[in-house]
Amino acid sequence: MIIITTLKKVFQFYLEGFQNMRLGKRLWAIIGIKFVIFFIIMKILFFPNFLKENFSTDEERAEHILQSLTTQGDK
Amino acid sequence: MEDTLLTDWSRAQFALTALYHWLFVPLTLGLSFIIAIMETIYVKTGNLIWKEITKFWMTLFAINFAIGLATGIIMEFEFGTNWSNYSWIVGDIFGAPLAIEGIMAFFMESTFFAIMFFGWDKVSKKMHLLSTWLVAIGSNLSALWILVANGWMQHPIGMEFNLDSARFEMVSFFDVLFNPNAYSKFLHTVGSGYVMGSLFVVGISAWYLLKNKDVIKAKKSMVVGATFGLITSIFLIFTGDESAHQVALNQPTKLAAMEGLYDGHERAGIVAIGQLNHHKEIGDDQEEFIWSIEIPHALSILGFHDMNAFVPGINDLVYGDTDHHNIESASQKMEKGKIAIAALKAYKKAKKEGDMLGAEKALLDFRTNEKYFGYGYLKDPKDIIPPVALTFYSFHIMVGLGTWFLILFFFILYFTMIGKLEKKKMLLRAAVLSIPLGYLAGELGWIVAEVGRQPWTIFEMLPVGMATSQISTTAVQTTFWLFAIVFTGLLIAEIRIMTTQIKNGMEGH
C-alpha cells in the first residue's frame, strides 16, 4: 500500500512537472525529434554494428580480428 | 588492406561528432556547479533575488542540456560501425567504465534533474539544494568514467592482450581506474568546463550590464561567476601542469609536437610564442622556428619537474639515441613490433594445428615484444610523429586563452569590488567576446590530446589504420555530411533558444 502511494506521488510529481513546463515543452520536442533521428534513422539505416551484422558468434568475430591483425602486419 | 581514405574519413567523422559534442558538455559541467553555489547562497540567506538568479541560469542550463543530450551516443554508434576492430579489441576494458557511466547518468538524470526542475515548491529547500548539488557532482562523475576510458587509450595499463580472443583484457581494474593519465586528464578536462561555465555567466552578465538591464542580478551573477572562474583558472594551471607531466612521461612524441621540439636537450626551454618553420622536415638541419620567444628551462621543469632533465625531441624519438639517453629508434621498435605480429600469427597457426609446444613458444615471443606490437603496423619510422603544426598551435593558443581568462576574471572581480565595473565598457565587451573563446580553448585542448597522440588509437598498441572496419568509404562520407547537418541544426537551435531566453531577461524565473 505504501509502495503504491509512493509510486502515485512520484507519478503525480512528474506529471505536474511536465504539465507546468513552458520552455520545457519545446525542449522536449527537440529531444524527441533528435532521438528519432539518432536512434531510428541513423542507427538503423546507417550504423549497423559491423561485427554483429557480419559474424554470428564471438569466435568468428575474434577470428576476423585476428585475421585482420596478422594479415595487415605482413604488408 | 589498410584503406587510408576510409581511415581519414572515419577520423574526420569522429572528430566532427566529438567536437560538436564538446560544445555542449563543458557548459553542463561548469554551470551545474555555479547554479549549485547560487542556490546555496539563496538557501543560506533566504534572499529571493538569489532564487530568481538561480532559476534563470538553471533555464539556460536546461536548454544546453536538452540540446546536447545524447550527442555523445553518436560516437558509440561510430565505434560499432566504423571502428569495429578497435571496439572489439578494447571491449573488455571499456565495458565497465562506460556501463557505470550509462547507469549513473540514467539514474541521476531521471531522479535529481526532475527534482531540480520540477521540485521548487514541492520538496524542502534543503532537499532541492541537495538535488542541485547531486546533479553537478553526478554530471562530473559521469565525465570521470568517459575520461578513464580515454586516459587508458592514451596510456594503456592494467591489461593484457589475449591472443585467442584478440582482446585486451583487464587484469587490474584499479590500475585502469587510477591510471595517472586518466586522473590528470579528468581534472584538467572538468576544470576547463568550470572555466567555460564561468565565462558563460560572466559574459552574459556583462551583456546585461552593457544593456543596463537586470543590473543587480547581473552583478551578483558576475561575482559568483568571476570568483568561480578565477579559482578554477588557477586549478586549471595545476592540472595542466600534471597533464603535461604525464604526457612527458608516457607520450614523448606528443610533447615534442606540442613544443615543436626536433632536437632534444637538457634544460629545455618552452616556446612561449613563435612561428614554426613549415619547411622543416624530420632529420634535416633547418631551424625549427622562423621566430620565437623562449622561457629557458621551463620545458624540463614542466615535463619532468627537474630543471636539468633531458627532453627528447622528434629526431631523438625517430632515430633513437641509445648512446646518451637510452632512446630506441622507431625502426628498432618497428622490428620488434613485426616480431610480435609474426608471433601472433605463429600462435594462431600452432593452435589450429594442435601444436601446443609451438603455441607456447609463440606466446613467449609475443609477450617479449608485446609493448611494441603497434609499431609493427607502421610503414615509416617518421609515422610515429603526430602533425606538428596543428598540435603546436592548438596547444599554444589554448594556453594563451587560458591565461587571458585568468586575467579577465581577476579584473572583473577587482572592478566589481571597487564598484567601477559598469564604467569599464571595454572589459565588459571583452567578457562577452570571451564566451566563444572559451569554447575554442576547450576544443583546442581536445585537438592537442587527440591529434597529438597520432598515429595511435591505443597508444603504441593500435594505429588508427588498424582500428577501422572494412566498410565502404562512401557510407562514412554520407554519414559525415548527415552529422554535419544535424549537429549544425542543433547548434543553431541552441543559440536561438538561448539568445531569446537571454534577451527576455532575468525576470520571471
Short mmCIF file of N, CA and C in Angstrom, two decimals, chain A residues 19-75:
data_model
loop_
_atom_site.label_atom_id
_atom_site.label_comp_id
_atom_site.label_asym_id
_atom_site.label_seq_id
_atom_site.Cartn_x
_atom_site.Cartn_y
_atom_site.Cartn_z
N GLN A 19 3.40 19.09 -17.03
CA GLN A 19 2.25 19.94 -17.41
C GLN A 19 2.55 21.43 -17.23
N ASN A 20 3.35 21.75 -16.20
CA ASN A 20 3.62 23.16 -15.92
C ASN A 20 4.79 23.74 -16.73
N MET A 21 5.36 22.91 -17.57
CA MET A 21 6.52 23.40 -18.34
C MET A 21 6.08 24.41 -19.38
N ARG A 22 6.97 25.41 -19.60
CA ARG A 22 6.72 26.37 -20.69
C ARG A 22 7.77 26.13 -21.78
N LEU A 23 8.96 26.63 -21.53
CA LEU A 23 10.06 26.41 -22.47
C LEU A 23 10.36 24.91 -22.60
N GLY A 24 10.17 24.20 -21.48
CA GLY A 24 10.49 22.78 -21.43
C GLY A 24 9.80 21.97 -22.51
N LYS A 25 8.56 22.39 -22.88
CA LYS A 25 7.83 21.62 -23.90
C LYS A 25 8.57 21.66 -25.23
N ARG A 26 9.12 22.84 -25.54
CA ARG A 26 9.86 22.97 -26.80
C ARG A 26 11.16 22.12 -26.73
N LEU A 27 11.76 22.14 -25.55
CA LEU A 27 13.00 21.36 -25.39
C LEU A 27 12.72 19.87 -25.52
N TRP A 28 11.61 19.44 -24.93
CA TRP A 28 11.26 18.02 -25.04
C TRP A 28 10.97 17.65 -26.50
N ALA A 29 10.36 18.60 -27.22
CA ALA A 29 10.09 18.33 -28.65
C ALA A 29 11.42 18.15 -29.40
N ILE A 30 12.40 18.99 -29.08
CA ILE A 30 13.72 18.86 -29.72
C ILE A 30 14.35 17.52 -29.36
N ILE A 31 14.26 17.17 -28.07
CA ILE A 31 14.82 15.88 -27.62
C ILE A 31 14.15 14.74 -28.39
N GLY A 32 12.82 14.81 -28.52
CA GLY A 32 12.07 13.76 -29.23
C GLY A 32 12.52 13.63 -30.68
N ILE A 33 12.58 14.77 -31.36
CA ILE A 33 12.98 14.75 -32.78
C ILE A 33 14.40 14.19 -32.91
N LYS A 34 15.25 14.64 -32.00
CA LYS A 34 16.65 14.20 -32.03
C LYS A 34 16.75 12.69 -31.82
N PHE A 35 15.97 12.18 -30.88
CA PHE A 35 16.02 10.74 -30.61
C PHE A 35 15.54 9.94 -31.84
N VAL A 36 14.52 10.46 -32.51
CA VAL A 36 14.02 9.77 -33.71
C VAL A 36 15.14 9.75 -34.77
N ILE A 37 15.78 10.91 -34.96
CA ILE A 37 16.86 10.98 -35.97
C ILE A 37 18.02 10.06 -35.58
N PHE A 38 18.43 10.14 -34.32
CA PHE A 38 19.61 9.36 -33.87
C PHE A 38 19.32 7.86 -33.83
N PHE A 39 18.27 7.51 -33.08
CA PHE A 39 18.09 6.09 -32.76
C PHE A 39 17.31 5.32 -33.82
N ILE A 40 16.46 6.01 -34.58
CA ILE A 40 15.71 5.26 -35.59
C ILE A 40 16.35 5.43 -36.96
N ILE A 41 16.49 6.67 -37.41
CA ILE A 41 17.01 6.86 -38.77
C ILE A 41 18.50 6.50 -38.85
N MET A 42 19.30 7.16 -38.01
CA MET A 42 20.75 6.96 -38.15
C MET A 42 21.20 5.57 -37.73
N LYS A 43 20.79 5.17 -36.54
CA LYS A 43 21.28 3.88 -36.01
C LYS A 43 20.87 2.73 -36.92
N ILE A 44 19.60 2.70 -37.30
CA ILE A 44 19.12 1.55 -38.06
C ILE A 44 19.61 1.60 -39.52
N LEU A 45 19.52 2.78 -40.13
CA LEU A 45 19.88 2.85 -41.56
C LEU A 45 21.38 2.95 -41.81
N PHE A 46 22.06 3.68 -40.96
CA PHE A 46 23.46 3.98 -41.29
C PHE A 46 24.50 3.36 -40.36
N PHE A 47 24.07 2.95 -39.18
CA PHE A 47 25.09 2.48 -38.23
C PHE A 47 24.82 1.07 -37.69
N PRO A 48 24.82 0.09 -38.59
CA PRO A 48 24.72 -1.28 -38.08
C PRO A 48 26.02 -1.64 -37.36
N ASN A 49 25.93 -2.54 -36.39
CA ASN A 49 27.15 -2.99 -35.73
C ASN A 49 27.85 -3.96 -36.69
N PHE A 50 28.99 -3.55 -37.19
CA PHE A 50 29.68 -4.29 -38.25
C PHE A 50 29.93 -5.76 -37.87
N LEU A 51 30.43 -5.99 -36.68
CA LEU A 51 30.78 -7.37 -36.30
C LEU A 51 29.54 -8.21 -36.03
N LYS A 52 28.50 -7.59 -35.46
CA LYS A 52 27.28 -8.35 -35.19
C LYS A 52 26.55 -8.68 -36.49
N GLU A 53 26.61 -7.78 -37.45
CA GLU A 53 25.93 -7.99 -38.73
C GLU A 53 26.61 -9.08 -39.55
N ASN A 54 27.92 -9.11 -39.50
CA ASN A 54 28.66 -9.98 -40.42
C ASN A 54 29.11 -11.31 -39.83
N PHE A 55 29.06 -11.42 -38.51
CA PHE A 55 29.51 -12.67 -37.87
C PHE A 55 28.51 -13.07 -36.79
N SER A 56 28.27 -14.38 -36.68
CA SER A 56 27.22 -14.78 -35.74
C SER A 56 27.74 -15.16 -34.36
N THR A 57 29.01 -15.51 -34.22
CA THR A 57 29.50 -15.88 -32.89
C THR A 57 30.74 -15.05 -32.53
N ASP A 58 31.04 -15.03 -31.23
CA ASP A 58 32.23 -14.30 -30.77
C ASP A 58 33.51 -14.94 -31.33
N GLU A 59 33.48 -16.26 -31.51
CA GLU A 59 34.65 -16.95 -32.06
C GLU A 59 34.94 -16.45 -33.48
N GLU A 60 33.86 -16.30 -34.24
CA GLU A 60 34.03 -15.81 -35.63
C GLU A 60 34.54 -14.37 -35.63
N ARG A 61 34.00 -13.59 -34.70
CA ARG A 61 34.43 -12.18 -34.63
C ARG A 61 35.92 -12.10 -34.26
N ALA A 62 36.31 -12.91 -33.26
CA ALA A 62 37.71 -12.92 -32.83
C ALA A 62 38.61 -13.36 -33.99
N GLU A 63 38.14 -14.37 -34.73
CA GLU A 63 38.91 -14.89 -35.86
C GLU A 63 39.10 -13.80 -36.93
N HIS A 64 38.02 -13.05 -37.17
CA HIS A 64 38.09 -11.96 -38.15
C HIS A 64 39.11 -10.90 -37.73
N ILE A 65 39.08 -10.54 -36.44
CA ILE A 65 40.01 -9.51 -35.96
C ILE A 65 41.45 -10.03 -36.02
N LEU A 66 41.63 -11.28 -35.60
CA LEU A 66 42.98 -11.87 -35.65
C LEU A 66 43.50 -11.90 -37.09
N GLN A 67 42.60 -12.27 -37.99
CA GLN A 67 42.95 -12.31 -39.41
C GLN A 67 43.42 -10.92 -39.86
N SER A 68 42.64 -9.93 -39.46
CA SER A 68 42.97 -8.55 -39.84
C SER A 68 44.31 -8.13 -39.23
N LEU A 69 44.54 -8.48 -37.97
CA LEU A 69 45.78 -8.08 -37.29
C LEU A 69 47.01 -8.79 -37.86
N THR A 70 46.84 -10.03 -38.28
CA THR A 70 48.01 -10.77 -38.75
C THR A 70 48.28 -10.54 -40.24
N THR A 71 47.24 -10.40 -41.05
CA THR A 71 47.50 -10.23 -42.49
C THR A 71 48.01 -8.83 -42.79
N GLN A 72 47.47 -7.81 -42.10
CA GLN A 72 47.95 -6.45 -42.39
C GLN A 72 49.38 -6.25 -41.91
N GLY A 73 49.78 -7.02 -40.90
CA GLY A 73 51.15 -6.93 -40.41
C GLY A 73 52.16 -7.45 -41.40
N ASP A 74 51.68 -8.31 -42.35
CA ASP A 74 52.58 -8.87 -43.36
C ASP A 74 52.98 -7.85 -44.41
N LYS A 75 52.10 -6.83 -44.57
CA LYS A 75 52.29 -5.91 -45.70
C LYS A 75 53.33 -4.86 -45.41
#
